Amino acid sequence: MRFFVTWVNRVNQVVGVTAAMMVVVAVAITCQMIFIRYVLNGSTAWQTETVIYLILGATMLGMGYVQRLRGHVNVDLVAVMLPPSLRKGLLIVAALASIVVVSIMAFYGYEMAHIAWAKNWTSDTVNAVPLWIPYSVMPIGFGLFALQLVADLIDTVDTPAEAIELAGGGH
């Protein structure tokens, strides 16, 4: 199990850095687009669509990394008032529920990407981007998120109840 947790953490670290680079590239393209439009008074054809796909990709692909950092919004009002053993139980139930929801999202994201691929859908732009490409970030991102949730669940189960800390430090 330790190998799985380590592997998932490393994969999400790499994908998280990739997502951050996608945001940097999107910002650079946006700056280039602004320069062309407002300084050179030219038109742009590919920039807006590319920026949208990069930000979408960064958002979806970065979810597992954010989970790894315990950075998602978390309400721990009830958990902080519970004794350690009940807190651990609550965290396990919450993790299992999250895994179910995130896995459903990954499944339906895959279905959407597969339909786009099978029907050869493309964007209605000059670029005619095959839509399975941007759609595929949803099942990949939610899949990595689900794997990170499983890794976190393993950590929670393996950690003594008294040693478990909440994402916000329990304050």
GROMACS .gro file of C-alpha atoms in nm:
model
  171
    1MET     CA    1   0.000   0.000   0.000
    2ARG     CA    2   0.288   0.238   0.073
    3PHE     CA    3   0.407   0.202  -0.286
    4PHE     CA    4   0.063   0.299  -0.417
    5VAL     CA    5   0.043   0.607  -0.193
    6THR     CA    6   0.395   0.717  -0.290
    7TRP     CA    7   0.325   0.659  -0.660
    8VAL     CA    8  -0.003   0.856  -0.654
    9ASN     CA    9   0.162   1.142  -0.465
   10ARG     CA   10   0.445   1.159  -0.720
   11VAL     CA   11   0.215   1.142  -1.021
   12ASN     CA   12  -0.005   1.419  -0.882
   13GLN     CA   13   0.306   1.626  -0.803
   14VAL     CA   14   0.419   1.604  -1.166
   15VAL     CA   15   0.069   1.670  -1.301
   16GLY     CA   16   0.028   1.961  -1.057
   17VAL     CA   17   0.347   2.124  -1.184
   18THR     CA   18   0.225   2.065  -1.540
   19ALA     CA   19  -0.106   2.233  -1.454
   20ALA     CA   20   0.080   2.532  -1.311
   21MET     CA   21   0.285   2.558  -1.631
   22MET     CA   22  -0.038   2.548  -1.832
   23VAL     CA   23  -0.161   2.852  -1.639
   24VAL     CA   24   0.167   3.035  -1.707
   25VAL     CA   25   0.139   2.957  -2.079
   26ALA     CA   26  -0.225   3.074  -2.078
   27VAL     CA   27  -0.121   3.404  -1.918
   28ALA     CA   28   0.160   3.448  -2.173
   29ILE     CA   29  -0.079   3.381  -2.463
   30THR     CA   30  -0.329   3.626  -2.315
   31CYS     CA   31  -0.058   3.894  -2.295
   32GLN     CA   32   0.042   3.821  -2.654
   33MET     CA   33  -0.323   3.845  -2.761
   34ILE     CA   34  -0.364   4.180  -2.585
   35PHE     CA   35  -0.047   4.312  -2.750
   36ILE     CA   36  -0.163   4.205  -3.098
   37ARG     CA   37  -0.514   4.345  -3.053
   38TYR     CA   38  -0.447   4.674  -2.879
   39VAL     CA   39  -0.091   4.766  -2.976
   40LEU     CA   40  -0.067   4.628  -3.329
   41ASN     CA   41  -0.442   4.663  -3.391
   42GLY     CA   42  -0.447   4.313  -3.539
   43SER     CA   43  -0.686   4.024  -3.509
   44THR     CA   44  -0.633   3.699  -3.327
   45ALA     CA   45  -0.761   3.360  -3.435
   46TRP     CA   46  -0.638   3.086  -3.206
   47GLN     CA   47  -0.552   3.251  -2.876
   48THR     CA   48  -0.889   3.266  -2.697
   49GLU     CA   49  -0.974   2.902  -2.762
   50THR     CA   50  -0.625   2.791  -2.663
   51VAL     CA   51  -0.638   2.987  -2.337
   52ILE     CA   52  -0.979   2.840  -2.253
   53TYR     CA   53  -0.853   2.485  -2.311
   54LEU     CA   54  -0.534   2.549  -2.111
   55ILE     CA   55  -0.724   2.689  -1.812
   56LEU     CA   56  -0.979   2.407  -1.832
   57GLY     CA   57  -0.696   2.154  -1.846
   58ALA     CA   58  -0.506   2.315  -1.559
   59THR     CA   59  -0.820   2.318  -1.345
   60MET     CA   60  -0.910   1.955  -1.411
   61LEU     CA   61  -0.558   1.817  -1.399
   62GLY     CA   62  -0.467   2.013  -1.086
   63MET     CA   63  -0.743   1.867  -0.866
   64GLY     CA   64  -0.540   1.568  -0.748
   65TYR     CA   65  -0.243   1.789  -0.664
   66VAL     CA   66  -0.462   2.028  -0.466
   67GLN     CA   67  -0.606   1.728  -0.279
   68ARG     CA   68  -0.252   1.609  -0.209
   69LEU     CA   69  -0.183   1.947  -0.046
   70ARG     CA   70  -0.521   1.927   0.133
   71GLY     CA   71  -0.610   2.253  -0.035
   72HIS     CA   72  -0.973   2.196  -0.126
   73VAL     CA   73  -1.242   2.378   0.067
   74ASN     CA   74  -1.308   2.188   0.387
   75VAL     CA   75  -1.562   2.243   0.662
   76ASP     CA   76  -1.439   2.079   0.980
   77LEU     CA   77  -1.678   2.234   1.231
   78VAL     CA   78  -1.815   1.896   1.342
   79ALA     CA   79  -1.486   1.708   1.312
   80VAL     CA   80  -1.296   1.935   1.553
   81MET     CA   81  -1.553   1.871   1.825
   82LEU     CA   82  -1.534   1.492   1.799
   83PRO     CA   83  -1.300   1.266   1.995
   84PRO     CA   84  -1.011   1.130   1.782
   85SER     CA   85  -1.166   0.788   1.712
   86LEU     CA   86  -1.495   0.936   1.588
   87ARG     CA   87  -1.304   1.203   1.394
   88LYS     CA   88  -1.111   0.929   1.215
   89GLY     CA   89  -1.438   0.748   1.137
   90LEU     CA   90  -1.593   1.067   1.001
   91LEU     CA   91  -1.287   1.128   0.780
   92ILE     CA   92  -1.309   0.774   0.645
   93VAL     CA   93  -1.681   0.811   0.563
   94ALA     CA   94  -1.617   1.151   0.400
   95ALA     CA   95  -1.330   1.006   0.196
   96LEU     CA   96  -1.544   0.714   0.077
   97ALA     CA   97  -1.829   0.947  -0.022
   98SER     CA   98  -1.583   1.174  -0.205
   99ILE     CA   99  -1.433   0.879  -0.390
  100VAL     CA  100  -1.780   0.775  -0.509
  101VAL     CA  101  -1.873   1.125  -0.631
  102VAL     CA  102  -1.537   1.190  -0.798
  103SER     CA  103  -1.540   0.846  -0.962
  104ILE     CA  104  -1.885   0.916  -1.106
  105MET     CA  105  -1.752   1.242  -1.250
  106ALA     CA  106  -1.456   1.056  -1.402
  107PHE     CA  107  -1.690   0.797  -1.554
  108TYR     CA  108  -1.921   1.053  -1.713
  109GLY     CA  109  -1.624   1.260  -1.825
  110TYR     CA  110  -1.488   0.952  -1.999
  111GLU     CA  111  -1.825   0.890  -2.163
  112MET     CA  112  -1.832   1.246  -2.295
  113ALA     CA  113  -1.476   1.228  -2.428
  114HIS     CA  114  -1.548   0.890  -2.588
  115ILE     CA  115  -1.863   1.020  -2.759
  116ALA     CA  116  -1.668   1.321  -2.891
  117TRP     CA  117  -1.401   1.086  -3.024
  118ALA     CA  118  -1.645   0.834  -3.174
  119LYS     CA  119  -1.853   1.102  -3.345
  120ASN     CA  120  -1.547   1.303  -3.448
  121TRP     CA  121  -1.675   1.622  -3.285
  122THR     CA  122  -1.468   1.933  -3.344
  123SER     CA  123  -1.492   2.287  -3.213
  124ASP     CA  124  -1.684   2.539  -3.423
  125THR     CA  125  -1.378   2.757  -3.471
  126VAL     CA  126  -1.113   2.809  -3.735
  127ASN     CA  127  -0.891   2.559  -3.553
  128ALA     CA  128  -1.158   2.283  -3.553
  129VAL     CA  129  -0.998   2.124  -3.246
  130PRO     CA  130  -1.106   1.761  -3.201
  131LEU     CA  131  -1.317   1.793  -2.886
  132TRP     CA  132  -1.211   1.460  -2.740
  133ILE     CA  133  -0.878   1.626  -2.658
  134PRO     CA  134  -1.010   1.897  -2.424
  135TYR     CA  135  -1.287   1.666  -2.302
  136SER     CA  136  -1.031   1.403  -2.200
  137VAL     CA  137  -0.891   1.623  -1.924
  138MET     CA  138  -1.211   1.568  -1.725
  139PRO     CA  139  -1.179   1.189  -1.679
  140ILE     CA  140  -0.802   1.218  -1.639
  141GLY     CA  141  -0.831   1.496  -1.380
  142PHE     CA  142  -1.113   1.334  -1.185
  143GLY     CA  143  -0.935   0.997  -1.212
  144LEU     CA  144  -0.619   1.142  -1.058
  145PHE     CA  145  -0.833   1.315  -0.796
  146ALA     CA  146  -0.999   0.981  -0.711
  147LEU     CA  147  -0.661   0.808  -0.687
  148GLN     CA  148  -0.538   1.080  -0.452
  149LEU     CA  149  -0.850   1.039  -0.239
  150VAL     CA  150  -0.781   0.664  -0.219
  151ALA     CA  151  -0.419   0.735  -0.119
  152ASP     CA  152  -0.541   0.979   0.146
  153LEU     CA  153  -0.791   0.719   0.270
  154ILE     CA  154  -0.509   0.465   0.305
  155ASP     CA  155  -0.307   0.721   0.502
  156THR     CA  156  -0.607   0.793   0.726
  157VAL     CA  157  -0.669   0.424   0.794
  158ASP     CA  158  -0.299   0.363   0.866
  159THR     CA  159  -0.264   0.664   1.099
  160PRO     CA  160  -0.353   0.630   1.469
  161ALA     CA  161  -0.667   0.831   1.551
  162GLU     CA  162  -0.480   1.057   1.796
  163ALA     CA  163  -0.226   1.157   1.527
  164ILE     CA  164  -0.477   1.261   1.260
  165GLU     CA  165  -0.473   1.631   1.178
  166LEU     CA  166  -0.748   1.810   0.992
  167ALA     CA  167  -0.672   1.996   0.669
  168GLY     CA  168  -0.695   2.338   0.833
  169GLY     CA  169  -0.502   2.229   1.139
  170GLY     CA  170  -0.823   2.185   1.335
  171HIS     CA  171  -0.866   2.551   1.427
   0.00000   0.00000   0.00000
